[in-house]
mmCIF file of C-alpha atoms in Angstrom:
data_model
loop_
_atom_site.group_PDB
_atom_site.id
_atom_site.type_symbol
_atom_site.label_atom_id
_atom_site.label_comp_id
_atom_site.label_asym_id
_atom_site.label_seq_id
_atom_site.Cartn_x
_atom_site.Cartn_y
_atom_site.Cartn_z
ATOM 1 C CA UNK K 60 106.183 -11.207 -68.221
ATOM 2 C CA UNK K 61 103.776 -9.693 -70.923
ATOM 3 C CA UNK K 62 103.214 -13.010 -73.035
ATOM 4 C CA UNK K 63 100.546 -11.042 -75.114
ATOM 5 C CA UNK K 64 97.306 -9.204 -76.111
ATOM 6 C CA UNK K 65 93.833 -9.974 -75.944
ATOM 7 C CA UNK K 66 91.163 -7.319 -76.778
ATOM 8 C CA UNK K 67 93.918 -4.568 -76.168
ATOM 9 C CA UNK K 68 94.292 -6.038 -72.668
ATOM 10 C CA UNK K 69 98.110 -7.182 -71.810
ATOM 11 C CA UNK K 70 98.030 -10.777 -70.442
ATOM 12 C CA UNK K 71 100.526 -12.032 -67.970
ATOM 13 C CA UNK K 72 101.757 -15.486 -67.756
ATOM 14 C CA UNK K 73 101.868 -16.724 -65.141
ATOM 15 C CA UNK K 74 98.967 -14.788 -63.727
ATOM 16 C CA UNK K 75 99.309 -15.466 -60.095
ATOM 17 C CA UNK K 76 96.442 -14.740 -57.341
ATOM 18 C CA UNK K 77 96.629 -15.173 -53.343
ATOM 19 C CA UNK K 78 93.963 -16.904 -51.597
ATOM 20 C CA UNK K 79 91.398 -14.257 -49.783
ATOM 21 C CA UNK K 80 91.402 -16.754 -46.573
ATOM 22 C CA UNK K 81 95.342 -17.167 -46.385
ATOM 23 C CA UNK K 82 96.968 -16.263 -43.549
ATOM 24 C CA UNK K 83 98.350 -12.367 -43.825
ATOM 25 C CA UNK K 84 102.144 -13.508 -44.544
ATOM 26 C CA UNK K 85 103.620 -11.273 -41.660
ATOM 27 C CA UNK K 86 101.799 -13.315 -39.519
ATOM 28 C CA UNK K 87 102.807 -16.143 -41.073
ATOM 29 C CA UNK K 88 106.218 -17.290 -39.431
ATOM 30 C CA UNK K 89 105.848 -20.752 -39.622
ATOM 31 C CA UNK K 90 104.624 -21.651 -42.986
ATOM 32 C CA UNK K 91 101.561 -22.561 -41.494
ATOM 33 C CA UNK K 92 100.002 -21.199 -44.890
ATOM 34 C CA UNK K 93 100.789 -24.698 -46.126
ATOM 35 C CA UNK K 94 99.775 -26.664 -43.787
ATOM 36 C CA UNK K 95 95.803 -25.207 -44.373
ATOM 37 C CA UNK K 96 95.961 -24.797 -48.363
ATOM 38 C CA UNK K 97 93.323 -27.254 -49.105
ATOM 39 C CA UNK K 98 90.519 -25.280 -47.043
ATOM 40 C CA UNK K 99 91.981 -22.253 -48.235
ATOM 41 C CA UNK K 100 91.529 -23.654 -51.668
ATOM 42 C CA UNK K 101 88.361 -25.325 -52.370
ATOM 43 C CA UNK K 102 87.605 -26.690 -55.817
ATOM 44 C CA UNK K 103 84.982 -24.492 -56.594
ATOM 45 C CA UNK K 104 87.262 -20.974 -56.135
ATOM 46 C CA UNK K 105 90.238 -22.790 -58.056
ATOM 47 C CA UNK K 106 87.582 -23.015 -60.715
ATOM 48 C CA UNK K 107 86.497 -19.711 -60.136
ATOM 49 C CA UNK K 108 89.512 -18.182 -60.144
ATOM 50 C CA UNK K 109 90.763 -20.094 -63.433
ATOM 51 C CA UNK K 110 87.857 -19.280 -65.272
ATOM 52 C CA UNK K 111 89.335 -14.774 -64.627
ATOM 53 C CA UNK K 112 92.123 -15.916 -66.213
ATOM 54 C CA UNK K 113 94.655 -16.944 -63.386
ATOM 55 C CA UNK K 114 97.029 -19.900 -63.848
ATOM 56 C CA UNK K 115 98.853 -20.096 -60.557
ATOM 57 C CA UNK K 116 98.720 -19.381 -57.121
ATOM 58 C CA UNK K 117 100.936 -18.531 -54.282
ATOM 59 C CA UNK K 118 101.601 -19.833 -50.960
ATOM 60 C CA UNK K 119 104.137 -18.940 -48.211
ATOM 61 C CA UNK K 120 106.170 -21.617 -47.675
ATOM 62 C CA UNK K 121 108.825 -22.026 -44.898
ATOM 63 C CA UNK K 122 112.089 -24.709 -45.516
ATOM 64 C CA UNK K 123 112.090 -26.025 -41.896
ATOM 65 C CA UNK K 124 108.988 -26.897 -41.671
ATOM 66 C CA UNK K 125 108.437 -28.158 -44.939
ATOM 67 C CA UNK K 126 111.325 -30.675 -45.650
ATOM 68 C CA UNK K 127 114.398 -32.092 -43.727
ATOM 69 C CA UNK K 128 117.736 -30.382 -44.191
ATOM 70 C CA UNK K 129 121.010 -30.888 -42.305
ATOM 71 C CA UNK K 130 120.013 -28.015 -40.075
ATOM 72 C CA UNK K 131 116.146 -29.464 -39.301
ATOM 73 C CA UNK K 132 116.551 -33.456 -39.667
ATOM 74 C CA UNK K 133 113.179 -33.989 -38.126
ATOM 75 C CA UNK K 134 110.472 -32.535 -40.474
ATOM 76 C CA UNK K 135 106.401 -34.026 -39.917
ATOM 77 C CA UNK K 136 105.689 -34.813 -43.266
ATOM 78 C CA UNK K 137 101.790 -33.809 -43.628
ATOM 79 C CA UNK K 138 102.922 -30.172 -44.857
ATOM 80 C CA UNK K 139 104.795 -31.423 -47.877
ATOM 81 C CA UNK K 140 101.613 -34.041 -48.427
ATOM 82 C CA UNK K 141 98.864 -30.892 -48.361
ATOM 83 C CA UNK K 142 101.357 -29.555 -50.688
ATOM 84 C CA UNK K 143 101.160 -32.117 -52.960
ATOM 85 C CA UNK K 144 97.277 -32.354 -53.126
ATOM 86 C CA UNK K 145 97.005 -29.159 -53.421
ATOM 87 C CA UNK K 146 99.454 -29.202 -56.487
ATOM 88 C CA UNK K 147 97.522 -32.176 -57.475
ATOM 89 C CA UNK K 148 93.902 -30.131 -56.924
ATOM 90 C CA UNK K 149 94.682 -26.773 -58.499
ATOM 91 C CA UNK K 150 96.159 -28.550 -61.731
ATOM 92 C CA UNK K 151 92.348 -29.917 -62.502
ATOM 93 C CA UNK K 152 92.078 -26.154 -62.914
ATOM 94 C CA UNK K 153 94.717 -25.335 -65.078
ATOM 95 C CA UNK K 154 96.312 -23.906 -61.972
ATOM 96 C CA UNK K 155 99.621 -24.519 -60.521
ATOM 97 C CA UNK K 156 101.083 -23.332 -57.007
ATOM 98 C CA UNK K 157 103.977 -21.476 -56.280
ATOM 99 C CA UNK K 158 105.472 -20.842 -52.877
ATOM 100 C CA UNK K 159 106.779 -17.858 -51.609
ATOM 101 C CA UNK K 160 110.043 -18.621 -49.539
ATOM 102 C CA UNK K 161 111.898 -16.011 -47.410
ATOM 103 C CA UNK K 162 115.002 -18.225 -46.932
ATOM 104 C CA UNK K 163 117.103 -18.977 -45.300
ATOM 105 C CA UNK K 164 114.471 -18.382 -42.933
ATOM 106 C CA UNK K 165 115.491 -17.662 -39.295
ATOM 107 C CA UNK K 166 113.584 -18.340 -35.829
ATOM 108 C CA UNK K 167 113.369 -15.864 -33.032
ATOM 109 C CA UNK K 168 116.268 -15.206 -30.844
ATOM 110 C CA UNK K 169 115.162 -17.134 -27.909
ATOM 111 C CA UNK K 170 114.887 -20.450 -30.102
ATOM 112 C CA UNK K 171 116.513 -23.598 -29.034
ATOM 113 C CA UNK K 172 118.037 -23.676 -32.482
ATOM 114 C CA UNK K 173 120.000 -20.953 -31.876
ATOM 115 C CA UNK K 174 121.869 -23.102 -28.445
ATOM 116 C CA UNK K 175 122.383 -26.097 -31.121
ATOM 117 C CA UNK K 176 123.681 -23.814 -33.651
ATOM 118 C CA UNK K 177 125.466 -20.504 -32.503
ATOM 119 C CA UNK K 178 128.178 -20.703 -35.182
ATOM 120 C CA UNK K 179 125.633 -19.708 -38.364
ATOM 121 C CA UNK K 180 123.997 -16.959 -36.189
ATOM 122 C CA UNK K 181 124.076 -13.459 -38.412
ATOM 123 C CA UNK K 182 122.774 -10.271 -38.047
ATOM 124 C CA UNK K 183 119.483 -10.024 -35.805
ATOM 125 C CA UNK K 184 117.094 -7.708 -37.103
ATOM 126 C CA UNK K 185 113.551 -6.829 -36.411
ATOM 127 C CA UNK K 186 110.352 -6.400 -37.608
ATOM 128 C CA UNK K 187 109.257 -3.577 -35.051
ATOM 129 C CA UNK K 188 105.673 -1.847 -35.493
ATOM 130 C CA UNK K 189 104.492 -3.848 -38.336
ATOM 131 C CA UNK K 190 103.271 -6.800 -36.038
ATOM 132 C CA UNK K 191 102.843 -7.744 -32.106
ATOM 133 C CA UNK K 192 104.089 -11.111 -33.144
ATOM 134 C CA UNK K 193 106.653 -10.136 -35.218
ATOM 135 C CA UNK K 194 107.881 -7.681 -33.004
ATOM 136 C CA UNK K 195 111.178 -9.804 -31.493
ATOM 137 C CA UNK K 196 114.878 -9.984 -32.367
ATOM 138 C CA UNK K 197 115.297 -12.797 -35.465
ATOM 139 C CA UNK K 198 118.830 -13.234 -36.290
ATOM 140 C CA UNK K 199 119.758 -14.396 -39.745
ATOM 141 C CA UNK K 200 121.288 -17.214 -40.683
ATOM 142 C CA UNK K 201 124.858 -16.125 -42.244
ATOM 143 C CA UNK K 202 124.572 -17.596 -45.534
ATOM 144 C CA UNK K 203 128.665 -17.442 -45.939
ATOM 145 C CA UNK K 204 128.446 -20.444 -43.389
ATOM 146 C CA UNK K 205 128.691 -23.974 -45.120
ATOM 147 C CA UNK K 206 125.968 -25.567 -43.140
ATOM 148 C CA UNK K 207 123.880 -22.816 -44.165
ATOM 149 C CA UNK K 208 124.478 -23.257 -47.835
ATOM 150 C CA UNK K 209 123.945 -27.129 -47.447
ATOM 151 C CA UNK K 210 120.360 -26.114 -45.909
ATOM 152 C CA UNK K 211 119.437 -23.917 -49.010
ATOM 153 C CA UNK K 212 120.858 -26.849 -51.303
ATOM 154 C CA UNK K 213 119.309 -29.310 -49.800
ATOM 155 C CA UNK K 214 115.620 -27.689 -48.955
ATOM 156 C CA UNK K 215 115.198 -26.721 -52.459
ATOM 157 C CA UNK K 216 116.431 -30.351 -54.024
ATOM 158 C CA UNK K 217 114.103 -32.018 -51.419
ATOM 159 C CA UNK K 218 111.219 -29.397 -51.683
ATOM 160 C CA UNK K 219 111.181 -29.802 -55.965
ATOM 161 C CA UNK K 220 112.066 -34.247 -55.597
ATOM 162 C CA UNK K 221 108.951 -34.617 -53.322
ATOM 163 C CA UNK K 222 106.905 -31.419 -55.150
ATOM 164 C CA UNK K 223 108.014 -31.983 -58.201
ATOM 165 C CA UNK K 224 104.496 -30.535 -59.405
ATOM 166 C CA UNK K 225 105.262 -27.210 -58.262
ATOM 167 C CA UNK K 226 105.154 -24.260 -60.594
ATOM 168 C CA UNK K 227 108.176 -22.633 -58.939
ATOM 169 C CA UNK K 228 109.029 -20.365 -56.161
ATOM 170 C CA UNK K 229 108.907 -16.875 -55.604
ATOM 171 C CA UNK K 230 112.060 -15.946 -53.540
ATOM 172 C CA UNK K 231 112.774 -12.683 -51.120
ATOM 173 C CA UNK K 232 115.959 -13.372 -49.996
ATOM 174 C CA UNK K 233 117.896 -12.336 -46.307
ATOM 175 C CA UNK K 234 115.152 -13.334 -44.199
#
Protein backbone atom coordinates (compact mmCIF):
# COMPACT_ATOMS: atom_id res chain seq x y z
CA UNK A 1 0.00 0.00 0.00
CA UNK A 2 1.62 3.42 -1.04
CA UNK A 3 0.88 5.39 2.33
CA UNK A 4 3.03 8.33 0.89
CA UNK A 5 6.04 10.42 -0.32
CA UNK A 6 9.19 11.32 1.07
CA UNK A 7 11.86 13.12 -1.05
CA UNK A 8 9.97 11.84 -4.26
CA UNK A 9 10.50 8.32 -2.89
CA UNK A 10 7.03 6.22 -2.47
CA UNK A 11 6.93 4.73 1.08
CA UNK A 12 5.20 1.52 1.85
CA UNK A 13 3.53 0.71 5.02
CA UNK A 14 4.06 -1.88 6.21
CA UNK A 15 7.55 -2.17 4.83
CA UNK A 16 8.30 -5.76 5.43
CA UNK A 17 11.98 -7.40 5.23
CA UNK A 18 13.03 -11.27 5.61
CA UNK A 19 15.78 -12.18 7.80
CA UNK A 20 19.21 -12.91 5.66
CA UNK A 21 19.82 -16.10 8.11
CA UNK A 22 16.15 -17.56 7.79
CA UNK A 23 15.71 -20.71 6.60
CA UNK A 24 15.01 -20.64 2.51
CA UNK A 25 11.05 -21.25 2.94
CA UNK A 26 11.00 -24.31 0.47
CA UNK A 27 13.04 -25.88 2.80
CA UNK A 28 11.11 -24.90 5.40
CA UNK A 29 8.27 -27.62 5.90
CA UNK A 30 7.96 -27.53 9.37
CA UNK A 31 7.85 -24.02 10.49
CA UNK A 32 11.03 -24.50 11.94
CA UNK A 33 11.61 -20.71 10.90
CA UNK A 34 9.87 -20.01 14.19
CA UNK A 35 11.23 -22.02 16.31
CA UNK A 36 14.99 -20.11 15.60
CA UNK A 37 13.61 -16.36 15.18
CA UNK A 38 15.40 -14.97 18.08
CA UNK A 39 19.02 -15.90 16.65
CA UNK A 40 17.79 -15.05 13.41
CA UNK A 41 16.86 -11.75 14.88
CA UNK A 42 19.29 -10.18 17.10
CA UNK A 43 18.63 -6.76 18.59
CA UNK A 44 21.20 -5.05 16.92
CA UNK A 45 19.84 -6.00 13.04
CA UNK A 46 16.13 -5.24 14.28
CA UNK A 47 17.70 -1.90 15.00
CA UNK A 48 19.47 -1.89 11.95
CA UNK A 49 16.92 -2.75 9.89
CA UNK A 50 14.36 -0.16 11.55
CA UNK A 51 16.61 2.56 11.29
CA UNK A 52 16.22 1.75 6.59
CA UNK A 53 12.91 2.30 7.20
CA UNK A 54 11.30 -1.25 7.74
CA UNK A 55 8.43 -1.75 10.21
CA UNK A 56 7.77 -5.46 10.06
CA UNK A 57 9.14 -8.62 9.37
CA UNK A 58 8.15 -11.96 8.13
CA UNK A 59 8.38 -15.40 9.28
CA UNK A 60 7.07 -18.75 7.93
CA UNK A 61 4.89 -20.07 10.18
CA UNK A 62 3.26 -23.57 10.09
CA UNK A 63 -0.44 -24.19 12.13
CA UNK A 64 0.51 -27.70 13.42
CA UNK A 65 3.31 -26.98 14.84
CA UNK A 66 2.55 -23.79 16.19
CA UNK A 67 -0.80 -24.19 18.14
CA UNK A 68 -3.28 -27.08 18.96
CA UNK A 69 -6.24 -27.60 16.67
CA UNK A 70 -8.76 -30.46 16.56
CA UNK A 71 -6.61 -32.07 13.91
CA UNK A 72 -3.02 -31.66 16.05
CA UNK A 73 -4.20 -31.69 19.90
CA UNK A 74 -0.66 -32.10 21.04
CA UNK A 75 1.35 -28.93 20.11
CA UNK A 76 5.06 -28.25 22.32
CA UNK A 77 4.50 -24.91 23.23
CA UNK A 78 8.18 -23.26 22.96
CA UNK A 79 7.35 -22.23 19.18
CA UNK A 80 4.41 -20.05 20.08
CA UNK A 81 6.74 -18.68 23.23
CA UNK A 82 9.86 -17.67 20.64
CA UNK A 83 7.02 -16.18 18.88
CA UNK A 84 6.02 -14.13 21.44
CA UNK A 85 9.54 -12.74 22.38
CA UNK A 86 10.25 -12.18 19.29
CA UNK A 87 6.97 -10.07 18.89
CA UNK A 88 7.93 -8.70 22.17
CA UNK A 89 11.83 -7.94 20.82
CA UNK A 90 11.17 -6.49 17.39
CA UNK A 91 8.44 -4.01 18.87
CA UNK A 92 11.49 -2.15 20.91
CA UNK A 93 12.26 -1.45 17.27
CA UNK A 94 9.25 -0.19 15.98
CA UNK A 95 9.02 -3.55 14.28
CA UNK A 96 6.31 -6.01 14.27
CA UNK A 97 6.29 -9.73 12.83
CA UNK A 98 4.16 -11.23 10.47
CA UNK A 99 3.99 -14.88 9.56
CA UNK A 100 3.70 -16.31 6.39
CA UNK A 101 1.20 -19.36 6.53
CA UNK A 102 0.62 -21.80 3.62
CA UNK A 103 -2.49 -23.38 5.23
CA UNK A 104 -4.04 -25.64 5.58
CA UNK A 105 -0.72 -27.00 5.47
CA UNK A 106 -0.37 -30.73 4.56
CA UNK A 107 2.42 -33.44 5.57
CA UNK A 108 3.95 -35.86 3.17
CA UNK A 109 2.08 -38.81 1.99
CA UNK A 110 3.73 -41.36 4.08
CA UNK A 111 2.70 -39.40 7.39
CA UNK A 112 0.99 -41.12 10.19
CA UNK A 113 -1.56 -38.35 9.99
CA UNK A 114 -2.72 -39.38 6.95
CA UNK A 115 -3.71 -43.36 8.72
CA UNK A 116 -5.57 -41.18 11.57
CA UNK A 117 -7.21 -39.06 9.10
CA UNK A 118 -7.93 -40.51 5.51
CA UNK A 119 -11.35 -38.85 5.22
CA UNK A 120 -9.85 -34.97 4.71
CA UNK A 121 -7.15 -36.33 2.31
CA UNK A 122 -7.34 -34.04 -1.14
CA UNK A 123 -5.46 -33.77 -4.04
CA UNK A 124 -1.63 -34.83 -3.68
CA UNK A 125 0.57 -32.69 -5.52
CA UNK A 126 4.24 -32.16 -5.74
CA UNK A 127 6.90 -29.98 -5.57
CA UNK A 128 9.24 -31.88 -8.15
CA UNK A 129 12.73 -30.21 -9.19
CA UNK A 130 12.56 -27.27 -7.00
CA UNK A 131 13.93 -29.23 -3.88
CA UNK A 132 15.44 -32.87 -2.88
CA UNK A 133 13.36 -32.50 0.20
CA UNK A 134 10.47 -31.30 -1.22
CA UNK A 135 10.48 -33.63 -3.87
CA UNK A 136 7.53 -36.24 -2.39
CA UNK A 137 3.78 -36.61 -2.89
CA UNK A 138 1.90 -33.98 -0.19
CA UNK A 139 -1.73 -34.36 -0.41
CA UNK A 140 -3.92 -31.46 0.57
CA UNK A 141 -6.13 -31.24 3.07
CA UNK A 142 -9.77 -30.83 1.34
CA UNK A 143 -10.83 -27.72 2.85
CA UNK A 144 -14.74 -28.63 1.95
CA UNK A 145 -14.22 -31.16 4.93
CA UNK A 146 -15.62 -29.82 8.36
CA UNK A 147 -12.72 -30.92 10.42
CA UNK A 148 -10.64 -29.12 8.11
CA UNK A 149 -12.46 -25.86 8.44
CA UNK A 150 -12.51 -26.30 12.34
CA UNK A 151 -8.50 -26.55 12.00
CA UNK A 152 -8.27 -23.19 10.02
CA UNK A 153 -10.85 -21.65 12.64
CA UNK A 154 -9.34 -22.73 15.34
CA UNK A 155 -5.36 -22.25 14.42
CA UNK A 156 -5.94 -18.74 13.56
CA UNK A 157 -8.22 -17.88 16.90
CA UNK A 158 -5.49 -19.71 18.96
CA UNK A 159 -2.45 -18.37 16.92
CA UNK A 160 -3.87 -14.34 17.33
CA UNK A 161 -5.34 -15.24 21.54
CA UNK A 162 -1.77 -16.42 22.47
CA UNK A 163 0.09 -13.84 19.70
CA UNK A 164 -2.03 -11.35 20.06
CA UNK A 165 1.10 -9.00 19.29
CA UNK A 166 1.33 -10.12 15.88
CA UNK A 167 1.18 -7.69 13.00
CA UNK A 168 -0.81 -10.12 10.84
CA UNK A 169 -0.31 -12.88 8.45
CA UNK A 170 0.59 -13.15 5.04
CA UNK A 171 -1.51 -16.05 3.54
CA UNK A 172 -0.82 -18.37 0.20
CA UNK A 173 -3.54 -20.49 0.29
CA UNK A 174 -3.96 -24.53 -1.09
CA UNK A 175 -0.90 -25.71 0.38
Amino acid sequence: IVTGFMDGAKSFSPCIFRSPWARPIWTDTTGADVGTALENHPAEFLRKISAEGFDGLWLNGVFRTLVPSNLYPRVKPDKLEVLNRLVDRAARFGVKVYLLLHEPRAPVEDDPFWKKHPEIMGQPFRFAGINAALDRRFPGMCSSALPVREFLEQSSYRLFKNASGLGGVLLITAS
